[in-house]
């Protein structure tokens, strides 16, 4: 019987493992190896570092978690259920299935999201790929005064384009759907000097690691950075299958202690919030791990 099973080995899951390991708890992290953080070329807004790549950050977090006794295993949890035991101390435990059943008193879900990435040269792209970027909060500063393209509709794409005007005078919005009825929003973008382009047809790589955006009219626009605003899939299905409440887009609803609406089930990181930031994930993890520790029986030395 684990005291806590952490599902997801990204920043939120690993920091929670560090905290719970330091609290001397019996924990395990099960990770499918699909952390969004692994695709970060270099983060410049992570505290204390003047640039650190996602893979290196994850490597350091894994080493630190192991130092404090956390068990890290590879695997994919396919189902999660609650089970009532005859033993009072094990009542209302969770059973996670990953090849075999894993029993735990508490679950911390740190499964994150999957971005919708546009194909490049007709093939699915690894994200981010070369000039593809998803988080202007993370790296908009590094795109200062470059040619920036945004792919999306007039609403979500327009919001991202307006935010990116903070960093560059050359921001273009390539629409992904017909917006003839949105004349007011189009005018708002024009007043902000966001260039409104035609509907995007395809993306092509250029010889100098930029991206060419081809519109349906055949126009070709070379961009230094392209930010898709095509939405994402929130990996919250394990929790919602148990009845956990979520927002319309799938983000799990949690309280001030990161508790979902299912007793004993906690969640942290991108699966909870649409502010996809390392620092936010770490804050969630610290709160959740401490709440889980305080909910377990004491373990005096």
C-alpha positions as a printed Julia matrix, in Angstrom:
301×3 Matrix{Float64}:
   0.0    0.0     0.0
   1.53   3.3    -1.11
   0.74   6.42    0.83
   0.58   8.37   -2.44
   0.79   7.46   -6.11
   1.76  10.36   -8.36
   0.58   9.94  -11.95
   2.74  12.02  -14.26
   6.48  12.67  -14.13
   6.58  16.27  -15.31
   7.56  19.28  -13.17
   4.45  19.14  -10.94
   4.66  15.4   -10.32
   8.4   15.4    -9.65
   8.32  18.35   -7.26
   5.48  16.69   -5.34
   7.66  13.57   -5.14
  10.54  15.64   -3.73
   8.29  17.12   -1.05
   6.66  13.81   -0.11
  10.04  12.09   -0.1
  11.34  14.71    2.33
   8.21  14.09    4.41
   9.36  10.42    4.54
   6.28   9.06    2.79
   5.93   5.84    0.75
   5.36   7.17   -2.74
   5.76   6.23   -6.36
   5.78   8.3    -9.54
   4.51   6.55  -12.64
   5.37   8.37  -15.84
   4.45   7.73  -19.47
   7.42   9.82  -20.66
   5.24  12.41  -22.4
   5.86  15.51  -20.3
   5.23  18.74  -22.17
   8.24  20.19  -20.35
  10.53  17.83  -22.28
   9.82  19.86  -25.43
  11.01  23.19  -23.95
  14.17  24.21  -25.84
  15.17  26.67  -23.13
  13.17  28.4   -20.41
  14.27  31.9   -19.43
  11.6   32.66  -16.84
  12.42  29.78  -14.51
  13.71  31.33  -11.25
  17.43  31.22  -10.63
  18.48  30.16  -14.13
  19.45  32.35  -17.07
  18.06  29.72  -19.39
  17.54  25.99  -18.79
  16.22  23.38  -21.21
  13.23  21.26  -20.33
  15.07  17.91  -20.6
  17.84  19.13  -18.28
  15.32  20.48  -15.76
  13.5   17.13  -15.71
  16.79  15.26  -15.3
  17.67  17.35  -12.24
  14.21  16.93  -10.74
  14.34  13.14  -11.17
  17.75  12.94   -9.52
  16.55  15.07   -6.62
  13.37  13.0    -6.16
  15.39   9.76   -6.07
  17.76  11.32   -3.53
  14.83  11.54   -1.11
  13.62   8.0    -1.69
  10.93   8.49   -4.35
  10.36   5.49   -6.6
  10.18   6.54  -10.27
   8.85   4.01  -12.78
   7.88   4.14  -16.43
   4.35   3.19  -17.36
   0.91   4.33  -18.39
  -2.06   4.27  -16.03
  -5.07   3.02  -17.97
  -7.7    3.14  -15.23
  -8.29   4.41  -11.74
 -10.91   3.27   -9.26
 -11.75   3.52   -5.57
 -11.91   0.42   -3.44
 -13.33  -0.07    0.03
 -11.23  -2.29    2.29
 -12.35  -4.21    5.38
  -9.29  -2.8     7.15
 -10.19   0.55    8.66
  -6.76   2.04    7.99
  -7.03   1.17    4.28
 -10.64   2.29    3.76
 -11.46   4.15    0.57
  -8.13   3.5    -1.15
  -7.38   3.89   -4.84
  -6.42   1.2    -7.3
  -4.54   2.32  -10.41
  -4.0   -0.11  -13.26
  -0.7    0.01  -15.13
   0.0   -3.52  -16.26
  -0.84  -4.55  -12.71
  -2.85  -3.01   -9.9
  -1.22  -0.38   -7.68
  -2.87   0.43   -4.34
  -2.52   3.88   -2.79
  -4.27   5.9    -0.11
  -3.97   9.13   -2.08
  -3.54   9.97   -5.75
  -1.92  13.09   -7.16
  -2.77  13.59  -10.81
  -0.12  15.59  -12.68
  -0.89  14.41  -16.2
  -0.77  17.78  -17.98
  -2.04  18.58  -21.47
  -1.3   17.82  -25.12
  -1.13  20.77  -27.5
  -2.73  20.6   -30.93
   0.22  21.04  -33.28
  -0.19  21.92  -36.98
   1.47  19.67  -39.58
   4.6   20.99  -41.25
   5.34  20.0   -44.85
   2.27  17.79  -44.64
   3.62  15.69  -41.76
   2.83  15.81  -38.05
   5.42  17.89  -36.24
   7.11  17.41  -32.92
   6.14  20.36  -30.79
   7.76  22.76  -30.53
   9.57  22.16  -33.8
  12.15  24.75  -34.84
  10.12  27.94  -35.0
   6.89  26.5   -33.49
   6.17  27.95  -30.04
   3.14  27.59  -27.77
   3.72  29.84  -24.77
   4.26  33.57  -25.38
   4.39  34.08  -21.61
   7.37  31.7   -21.51
   9.36  32.93  -24.49
   7.71  36.01  -25.99
  10.59  38.08  -24.63
  13.02  35.96  -26.68
  10.98  36.75  -29.82
  11.54  40.48  -29.35
  11.25  42.41  -32.66
  11.09  39.24  -34.75
   8.49  38.29  -37.37
   5.79  36.46  -35.44
   2.85  34.54  -36.85
  -0.16  33.28  -34.92
  -2.42  30.49  -36.19
  -5.97  30.45  -34.9
  -9.46  31.85  -35.01
 -10.31  35.49  -34.49
 -10.97  34.9   -30.78
  -8.22  32.71  -29.29
  -5.73  33.53  -32.04
  -6.54  37.21  -31.75
  -5.91  37.25  -28.0
  -2.53  35.6   -28.45
  -1.61  38.02  -31.25
  -2.51  41.03  -29.12
  -0.37  39.7   -26.27
   2.59  39.19  -28.63
   2.38  42.83  -29.74
   4.05  43.46  -26.37
   7.24  42.15  -27.95
   7.16  42.86  -31.67
   5.75  45.35  -34.16
   5.55  42.55  -36.76
   2.73  40.23  -35.63
   0.47  38.5   -38.17
  -2.67  36.48  -37.48
  -3.3   33.66  -39.95
  -6.91  32.63  -39.61
  -8.0   29.02  -39.44
 -11.7   29.64  -40.07
 -14.03  32.08  -41.8
 -14.55  35.24  -39.75
 -16.55  37.49  -42.06
 -19.08  38.15  -39.28
 -16.41  39.33  -36.84
 -15.8   42.76  -38.35
 -15.61  44.41  -34.93
 -12.89  42.1   -33.67
 -10.98  42.43  -36.91
 -11.04  46.2   -36.55
  -9.76  45.91  -32.97
  -6.8   43.85  -34.18
  -6.07  46.27  -37.01
  -6.01  49.19  -34.58
  -3.41  47.26  -32.57
  -1.35  46.87  -35.79
  -1.84  43.11  -35.95
  -1.74  42.07  -39.6
  -4.78  39.99  -40.59
  -3.86  37.41  -43.19
  -5.98  34.97  -45.15
  -6.82  31.45  -44.1
  -3.76  29.27  -43.64
  -3.29  26.43  -46.11
  -0.06  24.83  -44.87
   3.29  25.34  -43.15
   6.63  24.65  -44.77
  10.15  24.65  -43.39
  12.67  27.06  -44.88
  16.4   26.49  -45.29
  17.24  28.82  -42.39
  15.05  27.12  -39.72
  12.17  29.52  -40.16
   8.64  28.63  -41.19
   6.78  29.71  -44.29
   3.03  30.12  -43.84
   1.14  29.54  -47.09
  -2.38  30.97  -47.29
  -5.24  29.59  -49.38
  -4.64  32.36  -51.92
  -1.1   31.09  -52.46
   0.69  33.89  -50.6
   3.88  32.87  -48.79
   4.94  34.59  -45.55
   8.21  33.71  -43.81
   8.05  33.84  -40.02
  10.78  33.68  -37.37
   8.34  32.19  -34.86
   4.85  30.72  -35.22
   2.48  30.39  -32.26
  -0.46  28.01  -32.81
  -3.66  28.85  -30.94
  -5.41  25.61  -31.84
  -6.33  24.41  -28.38
  -5.2   21.37  -26.44
  -6.38  18.14  -24.84
  -6.43  18.17  -21.04
  -5.44  14.77  -19.67
  -8.07  14.67  -16.94
 -10.0   11.58  -18.05
  -8.75   9.38  -15.18
 -10.26  11.82  -12.7
 -13.47  12.63  -14.54
 -14.17   8.89  -14.93
 -14.3    8.82  -11.12
 -16.75  11.72  -11.12
 -14.34  14.62  -10.55
 -15.72  17.97  -11.65
 -14.0   19.82  -14.47
 -14.37  22.96  -16.53
 -15.77  22.98  -20.06
 -12.31  22.47  -21.54
 -11.43  19.64  -19.14
  -9.39  21.39  -16.42
 -10.05  19.76  -13.06
 -11.7   21.83  -10.37
  -9.67  21.92   -7.15
  -9.83  23.74   -3.83
  -7.11  25.73   -2.05
  -5.35  22.47   -1.13
  -5.42  21.11   -4.72
  -8.15  18.61   -3.77
 -10.52  17.59   -6.55
 -14.18  16.88   -5.85
 -13.29  13.18   -5.37
 -12.08  12.54   -1.82
  -8.4   11.58   -1.72
  -7.73  12.65   -5.31
  -5.48  15.68   -5.81
  -4.37  17.4    -9.01
  -1.6   19.84   -9.92
  -0.11  21.61  -12.92
  -1.55  22.03  -16.41
  -4.35  19.52  -15.78
  -5.75  22.12  -13.36
  -4.99  25.51  -14.91
  -4.75  27.11  -18.34
  -1.78  29.21  -17.15
   0.81  26.69  -18.32
   3.85  27.77  -16.33
   6.59  25.86  -14.52
   6.3   28.12  -11.49
   2.54  27.56  -11.29
   3.0   23.78  -11.49
   5.59  23.9    -8.71
   3.29  25.93   -6.48
   0.45  23.46   -7.0
   2.77  20.54   -6.24
   4.07  22.01   -2.98
   0.52  22.73   -1.76
  -0.82  19.3    -2.77
   2.1   17.35   -1.3
   1.87  19.16    2.02
  -1.9   18.65    2.2
  -1.48  14.94    1.46
   1.2   14.61    4.16
  -1.02  16.35    6.69
  -3.93  14.05    5.82
  -1.9   10.87    6.45
  -1.26   9.33    9.88
   1.87  10.72   11.56
   5.13   8.82   11.0
   7.43   9.81   13.89
  11.11   9.02   13.56
